[in-house]
Tab-separated table of C-alpha atoms in Angstrom:
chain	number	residue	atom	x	y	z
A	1	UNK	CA	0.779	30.766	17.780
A	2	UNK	CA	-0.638	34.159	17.048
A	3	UNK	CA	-4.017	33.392	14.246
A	4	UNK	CA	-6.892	35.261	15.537
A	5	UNK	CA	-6.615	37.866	13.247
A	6	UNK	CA	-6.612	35.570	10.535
A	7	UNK	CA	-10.217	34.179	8.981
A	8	UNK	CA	-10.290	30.718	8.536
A	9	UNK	CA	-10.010	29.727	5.015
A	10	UNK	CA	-13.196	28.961	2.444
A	11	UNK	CA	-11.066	25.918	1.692
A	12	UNK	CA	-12.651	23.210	3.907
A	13	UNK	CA	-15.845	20.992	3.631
A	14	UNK	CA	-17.331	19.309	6.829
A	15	UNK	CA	-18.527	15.381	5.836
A	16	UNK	CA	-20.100	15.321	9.653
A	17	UNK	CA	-20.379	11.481	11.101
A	18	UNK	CA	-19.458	8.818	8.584
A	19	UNK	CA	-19.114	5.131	9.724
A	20	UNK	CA	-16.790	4.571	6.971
A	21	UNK	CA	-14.953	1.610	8.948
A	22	UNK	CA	-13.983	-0.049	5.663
A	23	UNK	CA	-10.922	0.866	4.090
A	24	UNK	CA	-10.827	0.620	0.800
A	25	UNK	CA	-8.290	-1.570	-1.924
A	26	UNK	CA	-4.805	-1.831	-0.891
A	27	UNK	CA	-5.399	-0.575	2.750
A	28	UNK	CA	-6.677	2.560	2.953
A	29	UNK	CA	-6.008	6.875	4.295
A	30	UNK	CA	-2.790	7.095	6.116
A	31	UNK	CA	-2.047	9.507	8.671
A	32	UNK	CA	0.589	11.355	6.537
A	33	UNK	CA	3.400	10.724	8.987
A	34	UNK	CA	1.231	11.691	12.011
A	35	UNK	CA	-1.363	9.051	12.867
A	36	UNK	CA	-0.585	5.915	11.188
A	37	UNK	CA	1.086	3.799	14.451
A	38	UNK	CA	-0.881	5.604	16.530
A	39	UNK	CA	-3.793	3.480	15.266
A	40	UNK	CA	-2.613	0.162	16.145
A	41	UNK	CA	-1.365	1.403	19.541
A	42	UNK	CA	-4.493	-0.595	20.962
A	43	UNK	CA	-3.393	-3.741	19.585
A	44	UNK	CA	-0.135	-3.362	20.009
A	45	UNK	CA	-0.751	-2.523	23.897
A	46	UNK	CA	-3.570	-5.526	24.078
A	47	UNK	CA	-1.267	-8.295	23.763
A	48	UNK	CA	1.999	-9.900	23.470
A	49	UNK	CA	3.556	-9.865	20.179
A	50	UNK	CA	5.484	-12.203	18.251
A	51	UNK	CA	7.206	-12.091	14.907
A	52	UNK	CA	4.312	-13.094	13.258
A	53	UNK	CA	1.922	-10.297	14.637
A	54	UNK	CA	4.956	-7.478	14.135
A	55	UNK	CA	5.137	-8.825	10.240
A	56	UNK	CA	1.023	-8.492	10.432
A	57	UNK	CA	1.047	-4.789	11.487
A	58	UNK	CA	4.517	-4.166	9.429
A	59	UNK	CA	1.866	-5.100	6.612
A	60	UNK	CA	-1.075	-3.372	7.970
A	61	UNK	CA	1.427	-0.076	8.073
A	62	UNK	CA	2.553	-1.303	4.493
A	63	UNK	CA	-1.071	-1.196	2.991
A	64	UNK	CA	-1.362	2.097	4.798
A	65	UNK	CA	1.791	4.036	4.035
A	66	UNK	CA	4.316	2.133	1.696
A	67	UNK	CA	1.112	2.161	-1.002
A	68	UNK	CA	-0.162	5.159	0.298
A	69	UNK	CA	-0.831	6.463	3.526
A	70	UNK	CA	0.840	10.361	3.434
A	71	UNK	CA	0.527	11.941	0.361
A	72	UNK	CA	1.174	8.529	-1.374
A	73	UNK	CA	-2.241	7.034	-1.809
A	74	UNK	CA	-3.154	4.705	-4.802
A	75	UNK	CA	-5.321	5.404	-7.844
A	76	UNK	CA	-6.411	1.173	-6.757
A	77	UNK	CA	-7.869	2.622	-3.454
A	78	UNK	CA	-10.265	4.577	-4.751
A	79	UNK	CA	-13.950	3.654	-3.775
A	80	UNK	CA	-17.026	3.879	-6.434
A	81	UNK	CA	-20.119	6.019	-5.151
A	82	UNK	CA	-17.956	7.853	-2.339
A	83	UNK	CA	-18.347	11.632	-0.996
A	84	UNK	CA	-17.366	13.963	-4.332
A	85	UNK	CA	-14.116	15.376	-4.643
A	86	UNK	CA	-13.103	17.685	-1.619
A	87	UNK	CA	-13.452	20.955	-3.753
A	88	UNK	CA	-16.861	20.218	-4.427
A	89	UNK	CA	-18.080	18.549	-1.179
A	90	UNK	CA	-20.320	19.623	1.998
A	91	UNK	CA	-20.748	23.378	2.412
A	92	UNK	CA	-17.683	25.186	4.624
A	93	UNK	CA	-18.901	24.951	8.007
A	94	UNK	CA	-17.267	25.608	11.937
A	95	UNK	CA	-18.650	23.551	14.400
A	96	UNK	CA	-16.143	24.118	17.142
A	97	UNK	CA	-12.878	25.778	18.472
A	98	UNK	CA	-10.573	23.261	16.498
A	99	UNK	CA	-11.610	23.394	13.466
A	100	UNK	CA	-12.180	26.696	13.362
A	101	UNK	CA	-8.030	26.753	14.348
A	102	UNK	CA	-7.543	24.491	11.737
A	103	UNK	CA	-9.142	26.954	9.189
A	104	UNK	CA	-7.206	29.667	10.491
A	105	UNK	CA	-3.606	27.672	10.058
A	106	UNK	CA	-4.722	26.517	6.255
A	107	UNK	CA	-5.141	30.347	5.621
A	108	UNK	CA	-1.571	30.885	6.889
A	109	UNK	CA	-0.060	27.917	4.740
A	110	UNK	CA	-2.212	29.170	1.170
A	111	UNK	CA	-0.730	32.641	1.966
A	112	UNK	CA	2.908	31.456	2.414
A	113	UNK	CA	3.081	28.730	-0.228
A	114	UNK	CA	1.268	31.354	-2.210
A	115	UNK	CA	4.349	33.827	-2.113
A	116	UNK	CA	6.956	30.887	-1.879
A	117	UNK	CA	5.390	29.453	-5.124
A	118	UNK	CA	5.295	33.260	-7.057
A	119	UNK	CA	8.977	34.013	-5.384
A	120	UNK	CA	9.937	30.636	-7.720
A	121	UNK	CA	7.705	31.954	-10.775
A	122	UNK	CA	4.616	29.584	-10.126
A	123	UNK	CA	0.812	29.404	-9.065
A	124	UNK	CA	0.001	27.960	-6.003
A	125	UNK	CA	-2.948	26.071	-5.367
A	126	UNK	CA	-3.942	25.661	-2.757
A	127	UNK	CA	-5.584	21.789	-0.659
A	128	UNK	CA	-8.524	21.242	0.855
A	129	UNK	CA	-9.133	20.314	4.931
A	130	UNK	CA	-11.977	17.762	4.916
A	131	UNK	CA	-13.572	17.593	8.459
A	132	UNK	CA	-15.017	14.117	9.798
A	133	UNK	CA	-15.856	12.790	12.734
A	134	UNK	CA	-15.376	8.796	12.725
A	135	UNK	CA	-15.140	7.766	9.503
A	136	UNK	CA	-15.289	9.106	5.783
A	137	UNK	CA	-15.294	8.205	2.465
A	138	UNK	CA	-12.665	10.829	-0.012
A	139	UNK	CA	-13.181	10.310	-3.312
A	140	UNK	CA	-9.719	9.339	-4.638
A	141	UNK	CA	-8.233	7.567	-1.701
A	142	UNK	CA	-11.272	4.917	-0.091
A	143	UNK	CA	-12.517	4.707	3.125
A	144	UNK	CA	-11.104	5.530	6.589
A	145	UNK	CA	-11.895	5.640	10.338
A	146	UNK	CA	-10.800	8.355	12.699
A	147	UNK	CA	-7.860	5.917	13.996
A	148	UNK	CA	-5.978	6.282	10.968
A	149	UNK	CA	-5.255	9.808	11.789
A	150	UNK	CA	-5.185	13.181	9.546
A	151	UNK	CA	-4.066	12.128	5.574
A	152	UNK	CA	-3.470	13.725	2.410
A	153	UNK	CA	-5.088	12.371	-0.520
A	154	UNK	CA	-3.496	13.576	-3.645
A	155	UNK	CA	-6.220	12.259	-5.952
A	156	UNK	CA	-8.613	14.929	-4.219
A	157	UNK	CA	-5.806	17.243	-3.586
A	158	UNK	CA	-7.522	17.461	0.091
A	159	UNK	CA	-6.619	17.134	3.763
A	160	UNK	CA	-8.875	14.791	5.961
A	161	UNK	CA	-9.116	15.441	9.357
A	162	UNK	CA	-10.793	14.857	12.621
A	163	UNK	CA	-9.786	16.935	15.205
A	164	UNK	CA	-10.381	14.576	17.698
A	165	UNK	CA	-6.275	13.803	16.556
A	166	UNK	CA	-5.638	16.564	18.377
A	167	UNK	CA	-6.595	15.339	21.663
A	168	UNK	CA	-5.041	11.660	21.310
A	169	UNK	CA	-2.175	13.532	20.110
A	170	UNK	CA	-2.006	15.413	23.787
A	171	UNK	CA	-3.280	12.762	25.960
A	172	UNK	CA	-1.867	9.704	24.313
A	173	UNK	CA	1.716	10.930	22.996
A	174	UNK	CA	1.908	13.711	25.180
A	175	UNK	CA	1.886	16.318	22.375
A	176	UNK	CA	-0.411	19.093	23.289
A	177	UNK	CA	-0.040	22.848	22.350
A	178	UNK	CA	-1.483	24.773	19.534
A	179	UNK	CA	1.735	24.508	17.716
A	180	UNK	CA	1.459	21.027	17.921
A	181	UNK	CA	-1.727	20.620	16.314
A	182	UNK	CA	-0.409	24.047	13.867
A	183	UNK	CA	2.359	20.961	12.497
A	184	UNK	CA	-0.012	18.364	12.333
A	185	UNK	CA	-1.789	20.579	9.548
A	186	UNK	CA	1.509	22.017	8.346
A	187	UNK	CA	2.766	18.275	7.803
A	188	UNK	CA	-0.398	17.383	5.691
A	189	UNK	CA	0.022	20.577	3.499
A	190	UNK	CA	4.010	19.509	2.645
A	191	UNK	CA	2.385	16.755	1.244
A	192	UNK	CA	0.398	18.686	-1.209
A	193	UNK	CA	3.206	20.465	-2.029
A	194	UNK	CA	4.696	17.411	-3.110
A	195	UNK	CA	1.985	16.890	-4.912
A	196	UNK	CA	2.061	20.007	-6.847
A	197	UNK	CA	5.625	19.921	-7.768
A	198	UNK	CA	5.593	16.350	-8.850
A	199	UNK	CA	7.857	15.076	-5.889
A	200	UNK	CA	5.159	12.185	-4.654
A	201	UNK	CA	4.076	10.897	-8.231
A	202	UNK	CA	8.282	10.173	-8.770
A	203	UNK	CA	8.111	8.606	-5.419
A	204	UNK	CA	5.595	6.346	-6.038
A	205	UNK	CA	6.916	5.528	-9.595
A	206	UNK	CA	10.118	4.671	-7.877
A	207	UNK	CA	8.274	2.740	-5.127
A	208	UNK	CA	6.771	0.472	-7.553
A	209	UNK	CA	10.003	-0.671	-9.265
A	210	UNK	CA	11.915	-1.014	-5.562
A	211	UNK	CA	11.416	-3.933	-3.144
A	212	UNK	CA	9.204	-2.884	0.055
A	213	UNK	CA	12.209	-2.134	2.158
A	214	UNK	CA	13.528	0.517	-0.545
A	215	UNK	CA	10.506	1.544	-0.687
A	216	UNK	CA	9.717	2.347	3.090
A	217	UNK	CA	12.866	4.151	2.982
A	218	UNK	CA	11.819	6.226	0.227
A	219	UNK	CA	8.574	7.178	2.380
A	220	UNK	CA	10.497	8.122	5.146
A	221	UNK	CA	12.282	10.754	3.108
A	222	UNK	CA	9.273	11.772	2.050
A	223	UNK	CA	7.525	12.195	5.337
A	224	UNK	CA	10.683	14.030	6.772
A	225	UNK	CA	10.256	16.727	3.455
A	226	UNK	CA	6.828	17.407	4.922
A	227	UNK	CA	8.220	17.933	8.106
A	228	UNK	CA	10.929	20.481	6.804
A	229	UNK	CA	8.195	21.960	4.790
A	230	UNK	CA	6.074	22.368	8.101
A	231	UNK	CA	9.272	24.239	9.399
A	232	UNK	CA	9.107	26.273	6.568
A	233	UNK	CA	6.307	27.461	6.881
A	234	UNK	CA	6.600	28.252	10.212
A	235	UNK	CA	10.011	30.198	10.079
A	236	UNK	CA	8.366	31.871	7.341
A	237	UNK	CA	5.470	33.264	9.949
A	238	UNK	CA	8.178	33.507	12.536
A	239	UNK	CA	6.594	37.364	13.903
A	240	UNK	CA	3.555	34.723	14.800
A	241	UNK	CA	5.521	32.432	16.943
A	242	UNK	CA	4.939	32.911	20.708
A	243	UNK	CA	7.577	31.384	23.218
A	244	UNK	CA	7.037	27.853	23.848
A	245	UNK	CA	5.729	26.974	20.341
A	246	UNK	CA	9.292	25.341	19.009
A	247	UNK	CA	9.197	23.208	22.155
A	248	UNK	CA	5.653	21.773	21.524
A	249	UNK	CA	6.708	21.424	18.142
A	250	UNK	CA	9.704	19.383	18.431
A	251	UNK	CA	7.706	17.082	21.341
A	252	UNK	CA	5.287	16.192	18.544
A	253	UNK	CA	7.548	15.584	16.085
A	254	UNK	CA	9.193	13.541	18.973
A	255	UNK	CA	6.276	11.748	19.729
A	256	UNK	CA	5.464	10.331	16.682
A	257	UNK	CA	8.608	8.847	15.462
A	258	UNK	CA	8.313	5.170	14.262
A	259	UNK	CA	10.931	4.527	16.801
A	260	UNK	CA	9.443	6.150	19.789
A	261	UNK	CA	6.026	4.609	19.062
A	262	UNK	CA	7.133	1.279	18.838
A	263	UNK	CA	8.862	1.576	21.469
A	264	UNK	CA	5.572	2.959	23.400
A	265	UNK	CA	4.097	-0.334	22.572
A	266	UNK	CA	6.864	-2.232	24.063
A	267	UNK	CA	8.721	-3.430	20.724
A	268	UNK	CA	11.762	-3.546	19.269
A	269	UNK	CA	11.880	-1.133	16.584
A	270	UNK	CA	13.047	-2.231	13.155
A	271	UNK	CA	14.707	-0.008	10.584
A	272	UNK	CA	13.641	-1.805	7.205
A	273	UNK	CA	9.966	-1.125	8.540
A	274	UNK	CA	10.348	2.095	9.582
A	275	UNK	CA	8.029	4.545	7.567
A	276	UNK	CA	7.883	7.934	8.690
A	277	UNK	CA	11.202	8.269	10.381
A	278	UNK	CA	12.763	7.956	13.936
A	279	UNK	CA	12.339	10.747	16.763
A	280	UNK	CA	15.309	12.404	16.200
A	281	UNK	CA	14.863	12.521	12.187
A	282	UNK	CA	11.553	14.182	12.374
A	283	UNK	CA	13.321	16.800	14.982
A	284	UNK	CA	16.164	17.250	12.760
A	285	UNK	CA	13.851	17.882	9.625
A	286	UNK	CA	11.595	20.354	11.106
A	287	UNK	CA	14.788	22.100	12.845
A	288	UNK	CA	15.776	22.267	9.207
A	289	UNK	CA	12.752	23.874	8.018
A	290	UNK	CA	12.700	26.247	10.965
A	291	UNK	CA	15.902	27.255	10.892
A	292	UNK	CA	16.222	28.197	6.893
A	293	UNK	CA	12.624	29.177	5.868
A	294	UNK	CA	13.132	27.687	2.759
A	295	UNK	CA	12.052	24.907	0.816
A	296	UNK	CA	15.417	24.163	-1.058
A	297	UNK	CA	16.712	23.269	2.226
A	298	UNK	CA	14.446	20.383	2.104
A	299	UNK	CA	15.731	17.991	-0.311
A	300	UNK	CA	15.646	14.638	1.802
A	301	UNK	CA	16.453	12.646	-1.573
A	302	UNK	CA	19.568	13.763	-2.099
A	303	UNK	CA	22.876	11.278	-1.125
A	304	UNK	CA	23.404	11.331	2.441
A	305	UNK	CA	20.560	13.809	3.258
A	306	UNK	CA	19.083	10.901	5.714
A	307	UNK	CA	21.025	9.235	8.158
């Protein structure tokens, strides 16, 4: 994907090394549809695994992502005497090649929600990318290590982020390709835009009066919305696209369906658990987004919209 002519965006703090290992209340920072299982890949992979230890990483996943985890995190999680909110945080800083490519794909997302958001008669404004390396502490959402992967927290409006994703997301799921990291971001941003138009606070309110298998399901649709809405934006850049970037795309969506995971680690998957989506969902969503280049397209909560 074609962003070198682009500056990377003034919208990003860099919290350097943290050992935030803790996670705070419920569970903790989710990956926002893109890390999440890939965390417990090393446990799943380290042993056998009986009902028992599926129900205690179904829970894990739970604290992570049914709660919280993309977009969806808790006011309960928040940590006292953590780093301040993201807009106010460590100076902007580049340290290397991927963030800097991070910066550059936030600018493209601020300028096309920015003239999706005035086409529709509203402001956008735009998130923040928080850079780590390890752990951190955001100021809404608690604490989290690397392993949980990139996450939205709505309380700080920000996207957390260490780029070392990028590489477990090429070496471990096979997922490599500047487009591929270009959706990672993408995804995270469709969660802020559920934030801003209200979409994840009727989620959650929903969530808490559903049991936790209605609720899953209602985090699936919302990580497949912030998959169309990372298709979105990219149709809506589409004199950007170079050949092969659909392809790495669709791999990483691919790659990091619940499904396809669990199935990495040797599992069975199971439907009522499933939080993010299978394989062929996340495909079908970003296809979606692609295809149209708009965000109406997106509605995953309507009857029938998920199958």
């Amino acid at each position: 994907m074609r962003l070198d002519d682009l500056d990377p965006s003034k919208n990003v703090r860099d919290h350097g090394r943290g050992g935030g290992s803790r996670f705070g209340g419920n569970g903790g920072a989710g990956g926002g549809g893109l890390g999440m299982l890939l965390s417990f890949l090393p446990m799943l992979l380290g042993r056998k695994m009986g009902c028992g230890t599926i129900l205690l990483i179904g829970g894990a996943a739970l604290a992570f992502m049914y709660f919280g985890g993309a977009g969806m995190l808790t006011g309960d999680m928040a940590s006292q005497g953590s780093l301040p909110a993201s807009g106010s945080g460590p100076a902007v800083a580049y340290d290397t090649a991927e963030e800097r490519f991070a910066g550059q794909v936030l600018t493209s997302t601020e300028q096309t929600w920015e003239k999706l958001f005035r086409a529709g008669g509203s402001q956008y404004t735009p998130t923040t990318i928080n850079f780590y390396q390890g752990g951190v502490s955001s100021n809404g959402c608690g604490s989290a290590t690397s392993a949980a992967g990139p996450f939205y927290c709505p309380a700080d409006q920000g996207i957390y982020l260490d780029t070392s994703f990028f590489n477990e997301l090429e070496t471990k799921l096979g997922a490599g390709g500047d487009f591929a990291k270009a959706y990672v971001i993408a995804h995270e941003v469709g969660h802020h835009i559920q934030n801003l138009t209200g979409t994840a606070d009727q989620v959650r309110q929903q969530q808490s009066r559903t049991s936790k298998t209605e609720g899953n399901a209602l985090q699936v649709r919302m990580e497949l919305q912030a998959d169309c809405y990372a298709g979105v934006w990219a149709a809506q850049n589409a004199d950007r696209m170079e050949p092969g970037d659909v392809e790495e795309g669709l791999t990483a969506a691919h790659s990091i369906g619940d499904d396809t995971l669990i199935r990495g680690a040797g599992q069975t998957p199971v439907e009522s658990m499933f939080t993010h989506g299978t394989s062929e969902q996340r495909m079908a969503w970003l296809k979606k987004g692609l295809q149209t280049g708009d965000p109406a397209a997106c509605n995953t909560f309507v009857s029938g919209a998920v199958r």
